[in-house]
Amino acid sequence: MDALQKEQRYTVDDIYALPDGERAELIDGRIYDMAPPSWSHQKISRKLHQAIANYIDGNHGQCEALAAPFAVFLEGDDRNYVEPDISVICDLSKLDEQGCHGAPDWIIEIASPGSKSRDYMTKLFKYRTAGVKEYWIVDLEKQQVMVYRFENDIMGQYDFGKDIPSGIFEGFSIRV
């Protein structure tokens, strides 16, 4: 047997074949299990989603803010499937009943101890190369938000309690 065995690659079909109640993401054919979110995670996710959705609705925006679980097929292939905590999609032609086909404009991930390295490294690279314009990582342990505006190569770090401006919506900011 060859010492360097080929790593198994998975597809979206494998994600859909998971037992009921199990959630996972697929990045470049590799499956990453997802643990249930904590109460703090859900509370912050709800408040962020609510603030963004209210802003869009109040300004007659053409974008959609969608909270997890919501399928994002990042690259139009069967090897990349993620469920960001919050996805903001402004090109509504990317949306159908299955989810979002292509990169959302803005993604927010709330890092948990089990997902930190994936959020800060794997997803950071994947979202940038897929065409996401803005990516936020909300870090509950550090009480900080890392903001990446890929189009302008801008990165910022914000402490909780500070206003964080959105690069997607001019004049809009959120306080975590």
PDB file of C-alpha atoms in Angstrom:
ATOM      1  CA  MET A   1       0.000   0.000   0.000  1.00  0.00           C
ATOM      2  CA  ASP A   2       1.282   3.463  -0.872  1.00  0.00           C
ATOM      3  CA  ALA A   3       2.569   5.399   2.162  1.00  0.00           C
ATOM      4  CA  LEU A   4       0.999   8.575   0.816  1.00  0.00           C
ATOM      5  CA  GLN A   5      -2.636   7.633   0.495  1.00  0.00           C
ATOM      6  CA  LYS A   6      -4.832  10.046  -1.358  1.00  0.00           C
ATOM      7  CA  GLU A   7      -7.067  12.047   0.965  1.00  0.00           C
ATOM      8  CA  GLN A   8     -10.749  11.436   0.288  1.00  0.00           C
ATOM      9  CA  ARG A   9     -12.558  14.351  -1.343  1.00  0.00           C
ATOM     10  CA  TYR A  10     -16.213  14.988  -0.656  1.00  0.00           C
ATOM     11  CA  THR A  11     -18.978  16.757  -2.571  1.00  0.00           C
ATOM     12  CA  VAL A  12     -22.188  18.595  -1.747  1.00  0.00           C
ATOM     13  CA  ASP A  13     -24.001  15.260  -2.110  1.00  0.00           C
ATOM     14  CA  ASP A  14     -22.097  14.037   0.968  1.00  0.00           C
ATOM     15  CA  ILE A  15     -23.291  17.088   2.921  1.00  0.00           C
ATOM     16  CA  TYR A  16     -26.899  16.387   1.949  1.00  0.00           C
ATOM     17  CA  ALA A  17     -26.444  12.709   2.916  1.00  0.00           C
ATOM     18  CA  LEU A  18     -25.543  13.573   6.541  1.00  0.00           C
ATOM     19  CA  PRO A  19     -27.959  12.244   9.171  1.00  0.00           C
ATOM     20  CA  ASP A  20     -30.747  14.602  10.230  1.00  0.00           C
ATOM     21  CA  GLY A  21     -29.529  17.166  12.728  1.00  0.00           C
ATOM     22  CA  GLU A  22     -25.871  16.955  11.668  1.00  0.00           C
ATOM     23  CA  ARG A  23     -24.404  20.044  10.062  1.00  0.00           C
ATOM     24  CA  ALA A  24     -21.125  20.441   8.242  1.00  0.00           C
ATOM     25  CA  GLU A  25     -19.395  22.666   5.742  1.00  0.00           C
ATOM     26  CA  LEU A  26     -17.406  21.655   2.692  1.00  0.00           C
ATOM     27  CA  ILE A  27     -14.303  23.583   1.654  1.00  0.00           C
ATOM     28  CA  ASP A  28     -12.282  22.362  -1.319  1.00  0.00           C
ATOM     29  CA  GLY A  29     -13.730  18.881  -0.917  1.00  0.00           C
ATOM     30  CA  ARG A  30     -12.962  18.596   2.800  1.00  0.00           C
ATOM     31  CA  ILE A  31     -15.778  18.228   5.344  1.00  0.00           C
ATOM     32  CA  TYR A  32     -15.730  20.307   8.526  1.00  0.00           C
ATOM     33  CA  ASP A  33     -18.228  19.329  11.216  1.00  0.00           C
ATOM     34  CA  MET A  34     -20.193  22.145  12.842  1.00  0.00           C
ATOM     35  CA  ALA A  35     -21.002  22.149  16.547  1.00  0.00           C
ATOM     36  CA  PRO A  36     -24.277  23.642  17.765  1.00  0.00           C
ATOM     37  CA  PRO A  37     -23.869  27.371  18.516  1.00  0.00           C
ATOM     38  CA  SER A  38     -23.805  28.700  22.077  1.00  0.00           C
ATOM     39  CA  TRP A  39     -26.402  31.062  23.504  1.00  0.00           C
ATOM     40  CA  SER A  40     -23.953  34.009  23.259  1.00  0.00           C
ATOM     41  CA  HIS A  41     -23.257  33.128  19.637  1.00  0.00           C
ATOM     42  CA  GLN A  42     -26.957  33.036  18.787  1.00  0.00           C
ATOM     43  CA  LYS A  43     -27.680  36.281  20.633  1.00  0.00           C
ATOM     44  CA  ILE A  44     -24.975  38.205  18.760  1.00  0.00           C
ATOM     45  CA  SER A  45     -25.968  36.613  15.449  1.00  0.00           C
ATOM     46  CA  ARG A  46     -29.596  37.644  15.950  1.00  0.00           C
ATOM     47  CA  LYS A  47     -28.718  41.225  16.865  1.00  0.00           C
ATOM     48  CA  LEU A  48     -26.314  41.655  13.931  1.00  0.00           C
ATOM     49  CA  HIS A  49     -28.769  40.125  11.477  1.00  0.00           C
ATOM     50  CA  GLN A  50     -31.592  42.272  12.829  1.00  0.00           C
ATOM     51  CA  ALA A  51     -29.543  45.497  12.557  1.00  0.00           C
ATOM     52  CA  ILE A  52     -28.474  44.742   8.976  1.00  0.00           C
ATOM     53  CA  ALA A  53     -31.936  43.635   7.844  1.00  0.00           C
ATOM     54  CA  ASN A  54     -33.547  46.695   9.454  1.00  0.00           C
ATOM     55  CA  TYR A  55     -31.055  48.971   7.690  1.00  0.00           C
ATOM     56  CA  ILE A  56     -31.713  47.327   4.321  1.00  0.00           C
ATOM     57  CA  ASP A  57     -35.508  47.467   4.792  1.00  0.00           C
ATOM     58  CA  GLY A  58     -35.428  51.048   6.100  1.00  0.00           C
ATOM     59  CA  ASN A  59     -33.433  52.225   3.102  1.00  0.00           C
ATOM     60  CA  HIS A  60     -35.392  50.287   0.479  1.00  0.00           C
ATOM     61  CA  GLY A  61     -32.260  48.300  -0.256  1.00  0.00           C
ATOM     62  CA  GLN A  62     -32.033  45.639  -2.910  1.00  0.00           C
ATOM     63  CA  CYS A  63     -29.893  43.301  -0.798  1.00  0.00           C
ATOM     64  CA  GLU A  64     -30.896  40.347   1.360  1.00  0.00           C
ATOM     65  CA  ALA A  65     -29.444  39.594   4.805  1.00  0.00           C
ATOM     66  CA  LEU A  66     -29.782  35.904   5.609  1.00  0.00           C
ATOM     67  CA  ALA A  67     -28.865  34.097   8.824  1.00  0.00           C
ATOM     68  CA  ALA A  68     -27.608  30.529   9.250  1.00  0.00           C
ATOM     69  CA  PRO A  69     -28.488  27.902   8.457  1.00  0.00           C
ATOM     70  CA  PHE A  70     -28.381  29.132   4.872  1.00  0.00           C
ATOM     71  CA  ALA A  71     -26.487  27.370   2.075  1.00  0.00           C
ATOM     72  CA  VAL A  72     -23.789  29.226   0.174  1.00  0.00           C
ATOM     73  CA  PHE A  73     -22.289  27.447  -2.833  1.00  0.00           C
ATOM     74  CA  LEU A  74     -19.195  29.623  -3.074  1.00  0.00           C
ATOM     75  CA  GLU A  75     -17.685  28.728  -6.401  1.00  0.00           C
ATOM     76  CA  GLY A  76     -20.434  27.123  -8.419  1.00  0.00           C
ATOM     77  CA  ASP A  77     -18.915  23.675  -7.987  1.00  0.00           C
ATOM     78  CA  ASP A  78     -19.834  20.678  -5.863  1.00  0.00           C
ATOM     79  CA  ARG A  79     -16.776  20.950  -3.562  1.00  0.00           C
ATOM     80  CA  ASN A  80     -17.566  24.172  -1.663  1.00  0.00           C
ATOM     81  CA  TYR A  81     -20.584  24.598   0.604  1.00  0.00           C
ATOM     82  CA  VAL A  82     -20.611  26.883   3.640  1.00  0.00           C
ATOM     83  CA  GLU A  83     -23.204  28.178   6.085  1.00  0.00           C
ATOM     84  CA  PRO A  84     -21.961  31.597   7.259  1.00  0.00           C
ATOM     85  CA  ASP A  85     -23.614  33.007  10.365  1.00  0.00           C
ATOM     86  CA  ILE A  86     -24.786  35.976   8.276  1.00  0.00           C
ATOM     87  CA  SER A  87     -24.688  36.416   4.504  1.00  0.00           C
ATOM     88  CA  VAL A  88     -25.567  39.658   2.732  1.00  0.00           C
ATOM     89  CA  ILE A  89     -26.281  39.198  -0.967  1.00  0.00           C
ATOM     90  CA  CYS A  90     -26.899  42.203  -3.223  1.00  0.00           C
ATOM     91  CA  ASP A  91     -27.001  40.358  -6.551  1.00  0.00           C
ATOM     92  CA  LEU A  92     -30.358  38.666  -6.105  1.00  0.00           C
ATOM     93  CA  SER A  93     -29.849  36.577  -9.246  1.00  0.00           C
ATOM     94  CA  LYS A  94     -27.492  34.427  -7.121  1.00  0.00           C
ATOM     95  CA  LEU A  95     -30.409  33.341  -4.908  1.00  0.00           C
ATOM     96  CA  ASP A  96     -32.779  30.445  -5.363  1.00  0.00           C
ATOM     97  CA  GLU A  97     -34.587  28.027  -3.082  1.00  0.00           C
ATOM     98  CA  GLN A  98     -31.376  26.026  -2.523  1.00  0.00           C
ATOM     99  CA  GLY A  99     -29.330  29.021  -1.345  1.00  0.00           C
ATOM    100  CA  CYS A 100     -26.768  31.435  -2.742  1.00  0.00           C
ATOM    101  CA  HIS A 101     -24.805  30.407  -5.840  1.00  0.00           C
ATOM    102  CA  GLY A 102     -21.616  32.438  -5.800  1.00  0.00           C
ATOM    103  CA  ALA A 103     -19.991  34.726  -3.277  1.00  0.00           C
ATOM    104  CA  PRO A 104     -22.148  36.903  -1.012  1.00  0.00           C
ATOM    105  CA  ASP A 105     -21.108  40.544  -0.814  1.00  0.00           C
ATOM    106  CA  TRP A 106     -20.636  40.456   2.970  1.00  0.00           C
ATOM    107  CA  ILE A 107     -20.127  37.510   5.299  1.00  0.00           C
ATOM    108  CA  ILE A 108     -20.062  37.541   9.096  1.00  0.00           C
ATOM    109  CA  GLU A 109     -18.759  34.550  11.043  1.00  0.00           C
ATOM    110  CA  ILE A 110     -18.987  34.331  14.821  1.00  0.00           C
ATOM    111  CA  ALA A 111     -15.916  32.391  15.908  1.00  0.00           C
ATOM    112  CA  SER A 112     -16.288  29.644  18.469  1.00  0.00           C
ATOM    113  CA  PRO A 113     -13.397  27.752  20.064  1.00  0.00           C
ATOM    114  CA  GLY A 114     -13.887  24.870  17.623  1.00  0.00           C
ATOM    115  CA  SER A 115     -14.076  27.051  14.509  1.00  0.00           C
ATOM    116  CA  LYS A 116     -11.454  29.742  15.185  1.00  0.00           C
ATOM    117  CA  SER A 117      -8.637  28.436  13.007  1.00  0.00           C
ATOM    118  CA  ARG A 118     -11.078  27.715  10.188  1.00  0.00           C
ATOM    119  CA  ASP A 119     -12.625  31.225  10.453  1.00  0.00           C
ATOM    120  CA  TYR A 120      -9.290  33.061  10.695  1.00  0.00           C
ATOM    121  CA  MET A 121      -7.385  31.046   8.108  1.00  0.00           C
ATOM    122  CA  THR A 122      -9.265  28.634   5.855  1.00  0.00           C
ATOM    123  CA  LYS A 123     -12.394  30.740   5.373  1.00  0.00           C
ATOM    124  CA  LEU A 124     -10.485  34.022   5.226  1.00  0.00           C
ATOM    125  CA  PHE A 125      -8.530  32.736   2.225  1.00  0.00           C
ATOM    126  CA  LYS A 126     -11.523  30.987   0.646  1.00  0.00           C
ATOM    127  CA  TYR A 127     -13.869  33.976   0.964  1.00  0.00           C
ATOM    128  CA  ARG A 128     -11.273  36.335  -0.472  1.00  0.00           C
ATOM    129  CA  THR A 129     -10.527  34.149  -3.485  1.00  0.00           C
ATOM    130  CA  ALA A 130     -14.243  33.444  -4.080  1.00  0.00           C
ATOM    131  CA  GLY A 131     -15.014  37.173  -4.429  1.00  0.00           C
ATOM    132  CA  VAL A 132     -16.577  38.125  -1.080  1.00  0.00           C
ATOM    133  CA  LYS A 133     -16.202  41.900  -0.716  1.00  0.00           C
ATOM    134  CA  GLU A 134     -16.279  42.136   3.076  1.00  0.00           C
ATOM    135  CA  TYR A 135     -15.696  39.552   5.822  1.00  0.00           C
ATOM    136  CA  TRP A 136     -16.155  40.051   9.566  1.00  0.00           C
ATOM    137  CA  ILE A 137     -14.981  37.642  12.251  1.00  0.00           C
ATOM    138  CA  VAL A 138     -16.706  38.254  15.568  1.00  0.00           C
ATOM    139  CA  ASP A 139     -14.469  36.834  18.295  1.00  0.00           C
ATOM    140  CA  LEU A 140     -16.427  36.295  21.516  1.00  0.00           C
ATOM    141  CA  GLU A 141     -13.356  35.388  23.595  1.00  0.00           C
ATOM    142  CA  LYS A 142     -11.337  38.441  22.541  1.00  0.00           C
ATOM    143  CA  GLN A 143     -14.427  40.686  22.499  1.00  0.00           C
ATOM    144  CA  GLN A 144     -13.274  41.977  19.112  1.00  0.00           C
ATOM    145  CA  VAL A 145     -14.337  42.063  15.480  1.00  0.00           C
ATOM    146  CA  MET A 146     -11.833  41.647  12.665  1.00  0.00           C
ATOM    147  CA  VAL A 147     -12.976  43.375   9.484  1.00  0.00           C
ATOM    148  CA  TYR A 148     -11.538  42.515   6.089  1.00  0.00           C
ATOM    149  CA  ARG A 149     -12.511  44.681   3.113  1.00  0.00           C
ATOM    150  CA  PHE A 150     -10.997  42.639   0.326  1.00  0.00           C
ATOM    151  CA  GLU A 151     -11.753  45.040  -2.529  1.00  0.00           C
ATOM    152  CA  ASN A 152      -9.639  47.771  -0.903  1.00  0.00           C
ATOM    153  CA  ASP A 153      -7.138  45.514   0.916  1.00  0.00           C
ATOM    154  CA  ILE A 154      -8.205  47.077   4.213  1.00  0.00           C
ATOM    155  CA  MET A 155      -8.162  45.253   7.520  1.00  0.00           C
ATOM    156  CA  GLY A 156      -9.421  46.656  10.821  1.00  0.00           C
ATOM    157  CA  GLN A 157      -9.818  45.476  14.382  1.00  0.00           C
ATOM    158  CA  TYR A 158     -12.641  46.803  16.554  1.00  0.00           C
ATOM    159  CA  ASP A 159     -13.374  46.211  20.226  1.00  0.00           C
ATOM    160  CA  PHE A 160     -16.911  45.347  21.275  1.00  0.00           C
ATOM    161  CA  GLY A 161     -18.833  48.501  22.142  1.00  0.00           C
ATOM    162  CA  LYS A 162     -17.290  50.525  19.287  1.00  0.00           C
ATOM    163  CA  ASP A 163     -19.089  51.469  16.080  1.00  0.00           C
ATOM    164  CA  ILE A 164     -17.947  49.330  13.157  1.00  0.00           C
ATOM    165  CA  PRO A 165     -18.551  50.897   9.748  1.00  0.00           C
ATOM    166  CA  SER A 166     -19.736  48.700   6.906  1.00  0.00           C
ATOM    167  CA  GLY A 167     -17.909  48.921   3.616  1.00  0.00           C
ATOM    168  CA  ILE A 168     -20.969  47.544   1.811  1.00  0.00           C
ATOM    169  CA  PHE A 169     -23.444  50.198   2.984  1.00  0.00           C
ATOM    170  CA  GLU A 170     -22.059  53.725   3.097  1.00  0.00           C
ATOM    171  CA  GLY A 171     -22.956  55.523   6.319  1.00  0.00           C
ATOM    172  CA  PHE A 172     -24.033  52.343   8.125  1.00  0.00           C
ATOM    173  CA  SER A 173     -22.276  51.059  11.215  1.00  0.00           C
ATOM    174  CA  ILE A 174     -22.991  48.454  13.874  1.00  0.00           C
ATOM    175  CA  ARG A 175     -22.002  48.295  17.518  1.00  0.00           C
ATOM    176  CA  VAL A 176     -21.398  44.744  18.760  1.00  0.00           C
TER     177      VAL A 176
END
